[in-house]
PDB file of C-alpha atoms and ligand atoms in Angstrom:
ATOM      1  CA  UNK A  58      79.331 104.543 100.489  1.00  0.00           C
ATOM      2  CA  UNK A  59      82.547 105.997  99.230  1.00  0.00           C
ATOM      3  CA  UNK A  60      85.897 104.605 100.629  1.00  0.00           C
ATOM      4  CA  UNK A  61      89.956 106.024 100.305  1.00  0.00           C
ATOM      5  CA  UNK A  62      92.355 103.931 100.555  1.00  0.00           C
ATOM      6  CA  UNK A  63      95.926 105.570 100.886  1.00  0.00           C
ATOM      7  CA  UNK A  64      99.043 103.641  99.874  1.00  0.00           C
ATOM      8  CA  UNK A  65     101.580 103.345 102.023  1.00  0.00           C
ATOM      9  CA  UNK A  66     102.310 106.747 104.240  1.00  0.00           C
ATOM     10  CA  UNK A  67     106.116 106.901 104.148  1.00  0.00           C
ATOM     11  CA  UNK A  68     107.735 109.035 107.051  1.00  0.00           C
ATOM     12  CA  UNK A  69     107.141 112.946 107.607  1.00  0.00           C
ATOM     13  CA  UNK A  70     106.936 113.916 103.983  1.00  0.00           C
ATOM     14  CA  UNK A  71     103.740 111.367 103.837  1.00  0.00           C
ATOM     15  CA  UNK A  72     102.244 112.448 106.626  1.00  0.00           C
ATOM     16  CA  UNK A  73     102.736 116.140 105.435  1.00  0.00           C
ATOM     17  CA  UNK A  74     101.163 115.159 102.211  1.00  0.00           C
ATOM     18  CA  UNK A  75      98.068 113.519 103.799  1.00  0.00           C
ATOM     19  CA  UNK A  76      97.672 116.658 106.280  1.00  0.00           C
ATOM     20  CA  UNK A  77      97.835 118.880 102.960  1.00  0.00           C
ATOM     21  CA  UNK A  78      95.947 116.543 100.801  1.00  0.00           C
ATOM     22  CA  UNK A  79      93.002 114.606 102.454  1.00  0.00           C
ATOM     23  CA  UNK A  80      90.588 117.534 103.730  1.00  0.00           C
ATOM     24  CA  UNK A  81      90.031 118.717 100.263  1.00  0.00           C
ATOM     25  CA  UNK A  82      89.551 115.472  98.744  1.00  0.00           C
ATOM     26  CA  UNK A  83      87.574 114.497 101.754  1.00  0.00           C
ATOM     27  CA  UNK A  84      85.264 117.177 100.549  1.00  0.00           C
ATOM     28  CA  UNK A  85      85.274 117.241  97.014  1.00  0.00           C
ATOM     29  CA  UNK A  86      85.014 113.245  96.556  1.00  0.00           C
ATOM     30  CA  UNK A  87      82.416 113.188  99.584  1.00  0.00           C
ATOM     31  CA  UNK A  88      84.125 110.295 101.330  1.00  0.00           C
ATOM     32  CA  UNK A  89      82.149 107.763 103.839  1.00  0.00           C
ATOM     33  CA  UNK A  90      85.562 106.604 105.141  1.00  0.00           C
ATOM     34  CA  UNK A  91      89.546 106.983 104.928  1.00  0.00           C
ATOM     35  CA  UNK A  92      91.578 104.061 105.238  1.00  0.00           C
ATOM     36  CA  UNK A  93      95.889 104.190 105.268  1.00  0.00           C
ATOM     37  CA  UNK A  94      98.573 102.095 105.038  1.00  0.00           C
ATOM     38  CA  UNK A  95     101.087 103.823 108.263  1.00  0.00           C
ATOM     39  CA  UNK A  96     103.728 100.764 108.431  1.00  0.00           C
ATOM     40  CA  UNK A  97     106.173 103.128 107.318  1.00  0.00           C
ATOM     41  CA  UNK A  98     104.455 106.352 108.908  1.00  0.00           C
ATOM     42  CA  UNK A  99     107.516 106.721 111.169  1.00  0.00           C
ATOM     43  CA  UNK A 100     110.569 107.851 110.317  1.00  0.00           C
ATOM     44  CA  UNK A 101     110.088 105.206 106.972  1.00  0.00           C
ATOM     45  CA  UNK A 102     110.100 102.530 109.463  1.00  0.00           C
ATOM     46  CA  UNK A 103     106.936 101.180 111.478  1.00  0.00           C
ATOM     47  CA  UNK A 104     104.715 103.391 113.211  1.00  0.00           C
ATOM     48  CA  UNK A 105     104.552 105.085 116.797  1.00  0.00           C
ATOM     49  CA  UNK A 106     101.432 105.862 119.091  1.00  0.00           C
ATOM     50  CA  UNK A 107     102.102 109.700 118.363  1.00  0.00           C
ATOM     51  CA  UNK A 108     102.331 109.256 114.504  1.00  0.00           C
ATOM     52  CA  UNK A 109      98.935 107.226 114.666  1.00  0.00           C
ATOM     53  CA  UNK A 110      97.305 109.779 116.315  1.00  0.00           C
ATOM     54  CA  UNK A 111      98.593 112.708 114.049  1.00  0.00           C
ATOM     55  CA  UNK A 112      97.083 110.475 110.938  1.00  0.00           C
ATOM     56  CA  UNK A 113      94.114 109.813 112.979  1.00  0.00           C
ATOM     57  CA  UNK A 114      93.988 113.772 113.167  1.00  0.00           C
ATOM     58  CA  UNK A 115      94.097 114.227 109.881  1.00  0.00           C
ATOM     59  CA  UNK A 116      91.012 112.095 109.324  1.00  0.00           C
ATOM     60  CA  UNK A 117      92.234 108.655 108.825  1.00  0.00           C
ATOM     61  CA  UNK A 118      89.918 106.496 110.454  1.00  0.00           C
ATOM     62  CA  UNK A 119      91.503 102.997 110.147  1.00  0.00           C
ATOM     63  CA  UNK A 120      95.748 102.527 109.915  1.00  0.00           C
ATOM     64  CA  UNK A 121      96.827  99.201 108.156  1.00  0.00           C
ATOM     65  CA  UNK A 122     100.300  97.370 108.699  1.00  0.00           C
ATOM     66  CA  UNK A 123     102.632  95.022 106.873  1.00  0.00           C
ATOM     67  CA  UNK A 124     106.104  93.664 107.106  1.00  0.00           C
ATOM     68  CA  UNK A 125     107.445  96.723 109.191  1.00  0.00           C
ATOM     69  CA  UNK A 126     104.368  96.423 112.030  1.00  0.00           C
ATOM     70  CA  UNK A 127     107.200  96.075 114.960  1.00  0.00           C
ATOM     71  CA  UNK A 128     110.171  98.122 113.866  1.00  0.00           C
ATOM     72  CA  UNK A 129     108.927 100.743 116.560  1.00  0.00           C
ATOM     73  CA  UNK A 130     108.806  98.495 119.918  1.00  0.00           C
ATOM     74  CA  UNK A 131     106.297 101.713 121.502  1.00  0.00           C
ATOM     75  CA  UNK A 132     103.611  99.913 119.299  1.00  0.00           C
ATOM     76  CA  UNK A 133     103.874  96.268 120.981  1.00  0.00           C
ATOM     77  CA  UNK A 134     101.020  97.726 123.630  1.00  0.00           C
ATOM     78  CA  UNK A 135      99.296 100.556 121.981  1.00  0.00           C
ATOM     79  CA  UNK A 136      98.216  98.335 119.336  1.00  0.00           C
ATOM     80  CA  UNK A 137      96.832  96.186 121.778  1.00  0.00           C
ATOM     81  CA  UNK A 138      94.526  98.936 123.088  1.00  0.00           C
ATOM     82  CA  UNK A 139      93.890 101.009 119.813  1.00  0.00           C
ATOM     83  CA  UNK A 140      91.135  98.991 117.294  1.00  0.00           C
ATOM     84  CA  UNK A 141      91.740 101.517 114.639  1.00  0.00           C
ATOM     85  CA  UNK A 142      95.434 100.094 114.084  1.00  0.00           C
ATOM     86  CA  UNK A 143      95.308  96.414 112.251  1.00  0.00           C
ATOM     87  CA  UNK A 144      98.281  94.033 111.545  1.00  0.00           C
ATOM     88  CA  UNK A 145      98.378  91.443 109.239  1.00  0.00           C
ATOM     89  CA  UNK A 146      95.939  88.647 109.953  1.00  0.00           C
ATOM     90  CA  UNK A 147      98.484  86.047 109.297  1.00  0.00           C
ATOM     91  CA  UNK A 148     100.973  86.536 112.197  1.00  0.00           C
ATOM     92  CA  UNK A 149     100.869  83.810 114.396  1.00  0.00           C
ATOM     93  CA  UNK A 150      98.743  83.132 117.302  1.00  0.00           C
ATOM     94  CA  UNK A 151      99.628  85.568 120.160  1.00  0.00           C
ATOM     95  CA  UNK A 152     100.833  88.266 118.316  1.00  0.00           C
ATOM     96  CA  UNK A 153     100.033  91.889 119.745  1.00  0.00           C
ATOM     97  CA  UNK A 154      96.880  93.290 117.852  1.00  0.00           C
ATOM     98  CA  UNK A 155      94.252  91.953 115.531  1.00  0.00           C
ATOM     99  CA  UNK A 156      94.318  91.207 112.030  1.00  0.00           C
ATOM    100  CA  UNK A 157      90.938  92.832 110.937  1.00  0.00           C
ATOM    101  CA  UNK A 158      88.152  94.878 112.130  1.00  0.00           C
ATOM    102  CA  UNK A 159      84.565  96.225 112.206  1.00  0.00           C
ATOM    103  CA  UNK A 160      84.189  99.977 112.000  1.00  0.00           C
ATOM    104  CA  UNK A 161      80.999 101.740 112.269  1.00  0.00           C
ATOM    105  CA  UNK A 162      80.172 104.231 109.761  1.00  0.00           C
ATOM    106  CA  UNK A 163      77.470 105.942 108.922  1.00  0.00           C
ATOM    107  CA  UNK A 164      75.098 103.611 111.053  1.00  0.00           C
ATOM    108  CA  UNK A 165      76.903 100.834 108.722  1.00  0.00           C
ATOM    109  CA  UNK A 166      79.422  97.756 109.844  1.00  0.00           C
ATOM    110  CA  UNK A 167      82.612  98.225 107.332  1.00  0.00           C
ATOM    111  CA  UNK A 168      84.749  95.466 107.777  1.00  0.00           C
ATOM    112  CA  UNK A 169      88.774  95.942 107.017  1.00  0.00           C
ATOM    113  CA  UNK A 170      90.866  92.866 106.911  1.00  0.00           C
ATOM    114  CA  UNK A 171      94.905  93.285 106.748  1.00  0.00           C
ATOM    115  CA  UNK A 172      97.302  90.563 105.355  1.00  0.00           C
ATOM    116  CA  UNK A 173     100.621  89.946 104.396  1.00  0.00           C
ATOM    117  CA  UNK A 174     101.872  87.960 101.007  1.00  0.00           C
ATOM    118  CA  UNK A 175     104.340  85.202 101.751  1.00  0.00           C
ATOM    119  CA  UNK A 176     106.378  85.475  98.591  1.00  0.00           C
ATOM    120  CA  UNK A 177     109.759  87.419  99.388  1.00  0.00           C
ATOM    121  CA  UNK A 178     108.364  88.159 102.827  1.00  0.00           C
ATOM    122  CA  UNK A 179     108.123  86.334 106.562  1.00  0.00           C
ATOM    123  CA  UNK A 180     106.674  82.843 106.490  1.00  0.00           C
ATOM    124  CA  UNK A 181     103.745  83.847 108.267  1.00  0.00           C
ATOM    125  CA  UNK A 182     100.611  81.535 108.077  1.00  0.00           C
ATOM    126  CA  UNK A 183      98.524  80.950 104.813  1.00  0.00           C
ATOM    127  CA  UNK A 184      96.735  84.489 103.784  1.00  0.00           C
ATOM    128  CA  UNK A 185      93.959  82.972 101.920  1.00  0.00           C
ATOM    129  CA  UNK A 186      93.372  80.381 104.714  1.00  0.00           C
ATOM    130  CA  UNK A 187      92.882  83.004 107.150  1.00  0.00           C
ATOM    131  CA  UNK A 188      90.687  85.274 105.078  1.00  0.00           C
ATOM    132  CA  UNK A 189      88.444  82.588 104.758  1.00  0.00           C
ATOM    133  CA  UNK A 190      88.254  81.967 108.655  1.00  0.00           C
ATOM    134  CA  UNK A 191      88.058  86.119 109.136  1.00  0.00           C
ATOM    135  CA  UNK A 192      85.205  85.937 106.247  1.00  0.00           C
ATOM    136  CA  UNK A 193      83.279  83.485 108.392  1.00  0.00           C
ATOM    137  CA  UNK A 194      83.512  85.263 111.513  1.00  0.00           C
ATOM    138  CA  UNK A 195      82.236  88.935 109.915  1.00  0.00           C
ATOM    139  CA  UNK A 196      80.213  88.169 106.686  1.00  0.00           C
ATOM    140  CA  UNK A 197      77.206  87.827 109.104  1.00  0.00           C
ATOM    141  CA  UNK A 198      78.010  91.293 110.123  1.00  0.00           C
ATOM    142  CA  UNK A 199      78.236  93.331 107.157  1.00  0.00           C
ATOM    143  CA  UNK A 200      78.928  92.870 102.988  1.00  0.00           C
ATOM    144  CA  UNK A 201      81.168  95.820 103.010  1.00  0.00           C
ATOM    145  CA  UNK A 202      84.093  94.521 103.476  1.00  0.00           C
ATOM    146  CA  UNK A 203      87.993  95.969 102.473  1.00  0.00           C
ATOM    147  CA  UNK A 204      91.016  94.141 102.153  1.00  0.00           C
ATOM    148  CA  UNK A 205      94.317  95.430 102.346  1.00  0.00           C
ATOM    149  CA  UNK A 206      97.112  92.697 100.845  1.00  0.00           C
ATOM    150  CA  UNK A 207     100.523  93.772 101.844  1.00  0.00           C
ATOM    151  CA  UNK A 208     102.305  91.769  99.466  1.00  0.00           C
ATOM    152  CA  UNK A 209     105.574  91.899  96.948  1.00  0.00           C
ATOM    153  CA  UNK A 210     104.695  89.536  94.394  1.00  0.00           C
ATOM    154  CA  UNK A 211     102.137  90.724  91.853  1.00  0.00           C
ATOM    155  CA  UNK A 212     101.179  87.162  91.376  1.00  0.00           C
ATOM    156  CA  UNK A 213     100.160  86.350  94.911  1.00  0.00           C
ATOM    157  CA  UNK A 214      97.995  89.746  94.977  1.00  0.00           C
ATOM    158  CA  UNK A 215      96.053  89.011  91.294  1.00  0.00           C
ATOM    159  CA  UNK A 216      95.695  85.260  92.983  1.00  0.00           C
ATOM    160  CA  UNK A 217      94.121  86.620  95.972  1.00  0.00           C
ATOM    161  CA  UNK A 218      92.032  89.128  94.006  1.00  0.00           C
ATOM    162  CA  UNK A 219      90.653  86.353  91.961  1.00  0.00           C
ATOM    163  CA  UNK A 220      90.185  84.441  95.250  1.00  0.00           C
ATOM    164  CA  UNK A 221      87.973  87.059  97.091  1.00  0.00           C
ATOM    165  CA  UNK A 222      85.920  87.903  93.901  1.00  0.00           C
ATOM    166  CA  UNK A 223      82.463  88.124  94.884  1.00  0.00           C
ATOM    167  CA  UNK A 224      83.077  88.001  98.590  1.00  0.00           C
ATOM    168  CA  UNK A 225      84.601  91.097  99.744  1.00  0.00           C
ATOM    169  CA  UNK A 226      84.363  95.048  98.097  1.00  0.00           C
ATOM    170  CA  UNK A 227      87.908  95.762  97.445  1.00  0.00           C
ATOM    171  CA  UNK A 228      91.056  93.812  97.368  1.00  0.00           C
ATOM    172  CA  UNK A 229      94.081  96.527  97.635  1.00  0.00           C
ATOM    173  CA  UNK A 230      97.562  95.910  97.301  1.00  0.00           C
ATOM    174  CA  UNK A 231      99.960  97.739  99.452  1.00  0.00           C
ATOM    175  CA  UNK A 232     104.074  97.494 100.419  1.00  0.00           C
ATOM    176  CA  UNK A 233     105.778  98.139  96.951  1.00  0.00           C
ATOM    177  CA  UNK A 234     105.483 101.541  97.076  1.00  0.00           C
ATOM    178  CA  UNK A 235     104.812 101.863  93.183  1.00  0.00           C
ATOM    179  CA  UNK A 236     101.422 102.481  92.101  1.00  0.00           C
ATOM    180  CA  UNK A 237     100.067 100.202  89.458  1.00  0.00           C
ATOM    181  CA  UNK A 238      97.122 100.867  86.608  1.00  0.00           C
ATOM    182  CA  UNK A 239      95.604  97.742  86.372  1.00  0.00           C
ATOM    183  CA  UNK A 240      92.438  98.951  88.813  1.00  0.00           C
ATOM    184  CA  UNK A 241      88.843  97.468  87.846  1.00  0.00           C
ATOM    185  CA  UNK A 242      85.766  95.923  89.273  1.00  0.00           C
ATOM    186  CA  UNK A 243      86.388  91.710  88.732  1.00  0.00           C
ATOM    187  CA  UNK A 244      83.058  89.843  87.675  1.00  0.00           C
ATOM    188  CA  UNK A 245      81.866  89.372  90.859  1.00  0.00           C
ATOM    189  CA  UNK A 246      81.594  92.754  92.000  1.00  0.00           C
ATOM    190  CA  UNK A 247      85.042  93.120  93.849  1.00  0.00           C
ATOM    191  CA  UNK A 248      87.374  96.017  93.084  1.00  0.00           C
ATOM    192  CA  UNK A 249      90.946  95.504  92.516  1.00  0.00           C
ATOM    193  CA  UNK A 250      93.942  97.223  92.430  1.00  0.00           C
ATOM    194  CA  UNK A 251      97.713  95.181  92.650  1.00  0.00           C
ATOM    195  CA  UNK A 252      99.317  98.696  94.583  1.00  0.00           C
ATOM    196  CA  UNK A 253      97.673 101.556  95.399  1.00  0.00           C
ATOM    197  CA  UNK A 254     101.492 103.081  95.701  1.00  0.00           C
ATOM    198  CA  UNK A 255     103.302 105.538  97.975  1.00  0.00           C
ATOM    199  CA  UNK A 256     102.409 108.363  99.745  1.00  0.00           C
ATOM    200  CA  UNK A 257     105.779 110.034 100.146  1.00  0.00           C
ATOM    201  CA  UNK A 258     108.837 111.631  98.865  1.00  0.00           C
ATOM    202  CA  UNK A 259     108.731 111.822  95.038  1.00  0.00           C
ATOM    203  CA  UNK A 260     112.349 112.080  94.237  1.00  0.00           C
ATOM    204  CA  UNK A 261     113.101 108.842  96.177  1.00  0.00           C
ATOM    205  CA  UNK A 262     114.021 105.065  95.708  1.00  0.00           C
ATOM    206  CA  UNK A 263     110.697 104.156  97.475  1.00  0.00           C
ATOM    207  CA  UNK A 264     110.740 106.680  99.862  1.00  0.00           C
ATOM    208  CA  UNK A 265     114.258 106.572 101.064  1.00  0.00           C
ATOM    209  CA  UNK A 266     117.105 109.335 100.162  1.00  0.00           C
ATOM    210  CA  UNK A 267     118.277 108.253  96.435  1.00  0.00           C
ATOM    211  CA  UNK A 268     122.192 108.616  97.227  1.00  0.00           C
ATOM    212  CA  UNK A 269     121.375 105.987 100.425  1.00  0.00           C
ATOM    213  CA  UNK A 270     119.545 103.193  98.436  1.00  0.00           C
ATOM    214  CA  UNK A 271     121.849 103.077  95.453  1.00  0.00           C
ATOM    215  CA  UNK A 272     124.828 102.845  97.716  1.00  0.00           C
ATOM    216  CA  UNK A 273     123.191  99.662  99.032  1.00  0.00           C
ATOM    217  CA  UNK A 274     122.659  98.674  95.338  1.00  0.00           C
ATOM    218  CA  UNK A 275     126.592  99.577  94.481  1.00  0.00           C
ATOM    219  CA  UNK A 276     128.378  98.427  97.087  1.00  0.00           C
ATOM    220  CA  UNK A 277     125.856  95.832  98.629  1.00  0.00           C
ATOM    221  CA  UNK A 278     127.573  97.302 102.331  1.00  0.00           C
ATOM    222  CA  UNK A 279     124.900  98.576 105.277  1.00  0.00           C
ATOM    223  CA  UNK A 280     123.459 101.634 104.972  1.00  0.00           C
ATOM    224  CA  UNK A 281     120.731 103.751 107.281  1.00  0.00           C
ATOM    225  CA  UNK A 282     117.700 104.008 105.596  1.00  0.00           C
ATOM    226  CA  UNK A 283     116.354 107.281 105.773  1.00  0.00           C
ATOM    227  CA  UNK A 284     113.446 109.459 104.291  1.00  0.00           C
ATOM    228  CA  UNK A 285     113.790 111.768 101.454  1.00  0.00           C
ATOM    229  CA  UNK A 286     113.214 115.313 101.409  1.00  0.00           C
ATOM    230  CA  UNK A 287     111.690 117.203  98.803  1.00  0.00           C
ATOM    231  CA  UNK A 288     108.442 117.213  97.053  1.00  0.00           C
ATOM    232  CA  UNK A 289     105.826 114.405  97.587  1.00  0.00           C
ATOM    233  CA  UNK A 290     103.378 112.428  95.897  1.00  0.00           C
ATOM    234  CA  UNK A 291      99.980 111.122  97.944  1.00  0.00           C
ATOM    235  CA  UNK A 292      99.106 107.890  96.269  1.00  0.00           C
ATOM    236  CA  UNK A 293      95.316 106.176  97.077  1.00  0.00           C
ATOM    237  CA  UNK A 294      92.247 105.277  95.422  1.00  0.00           C
ATOM    238  CA  UNK A 295      88.650 105.899  96.122  1.00  0.00           C
ATOM    239  CA  UNK A 296      86.199 102.791  95.687  1.00  0.00           C
ATOM    240  CA  UNK A 297      82.739 103.361  95.699  1.00  0.00           C
ATOM    241  CA  UNK A 298      80.597 100.389  97.413  1.00  0.00           C
ATOM    242  CA  UNK A 299      76.616  99.601  97.238  1.00  0.00           C
ATOM    243  CA  UNK A 300      76.514  98.858 100.772  1.00  0.00           C
ATOM    244  CA  UNK A 301      73.389  96.508 100.394  1.00  0.00           C
ATOM    245  CA  UNK A 302      75.015  94.243  97.738  1.00  0.00           C
ATOM    246  CA  UNK A 303      78.966  94.548  99.113  1.00  0.00           C
ATOM    247  CA  UNK A 304      79.503  95.005  95.359  1.00  0.00           C
ATOM    248  CA  UNK A 305      82.508  98.090  94.131  1.00  0.00           C
ATOM    249  CA  UNK A 306      80.338 100.574  91.809  1.00  0.00           C
ATOM    250  CA  UNK A 307      83.747 101.940  91.248  1.00  0.00           C
ATOM    251  CA  UNK A 308      87.318 102.248  91.653  1.00  0.00           C
ATOM    252  CA  UNK A 309      89.603 105.255  90.760  1.00  0.00           C
ATOM    253  CA  UNK A 310      93.644 106.219  91.569  1.00  0.00           C
ATOM    254  CA  UNK A 311      94.519 109.244  92.676  1.00  0.00           C
ATOM    255  CA  UNK A 312      98.113 110.545  92.140  1.00  0.00           C
ATOM    256  CA  UNK A 313      98.741 114.190  93.662  1.00  0.00           C
ATOM    257  CA  UNK A 314     102.091 115.688  93.169  1.00  0.00           C
ATOM    258  CA  UNK A 315     103.530 118.451  94.782  1.00  0.00           C
ATOM    259  CA  UNK A 316     105.208 120.685  92.485  1.00  0.00           C
TER     260      UNK A 316
HETATM  261 FE1  FE2 B 551     105.906  96.907 103.733  1.00  0.00          FE
END
């Protein structure tokens, strides 16, 4: 099974990049499933039901989220109704939505789990303990399991990769918007990358207009972040999984640029 995972889709430029890249990639790489991190899909902060629908219409099967999940209040009720959108599983009990799902792809259940890191992010439940609980629930149903770890610190991401090696098919990092070049298959058969990167404006400071983000750094005054315009980048990884064993066979990065 070949699964594409797209790095944080940022605002309208990110959605345009998905629209212009996904159809071709899907055919050329013979993809079975597409997962994307969509927590910045609406204006760079959060997601709305209409931006989610747009991304599903372009061919995405599952949207994962992160620390910006609640930035657009329209999603509060919607996430309860649409199981294709999952938010970090380590949010407190009572939070709307679910942190994982099982999705039927070519007759096979694929588990997708979304977790948030704790370092430099909100003080949520422990992602290591929460993922153990989820694996206890879903490992009887499938051994093809993808984990999106939405986290800031590289050390925390590497740690979760090793913690889950041999227990899931892939641990992929999102959130920093900068693609790392450390993709590999760990000894237990888990595909790993610290960060997939961003699908959004190329000439930007992690998606935001350069002059706006620079003003923040230079003055420490409050600014209104806006997605940058101009050409885009499309960042993703494609992971091939042996669905009999749940082990990853390959992981390859994609970094497409609109010229
Ligand atoms: Fe994030």
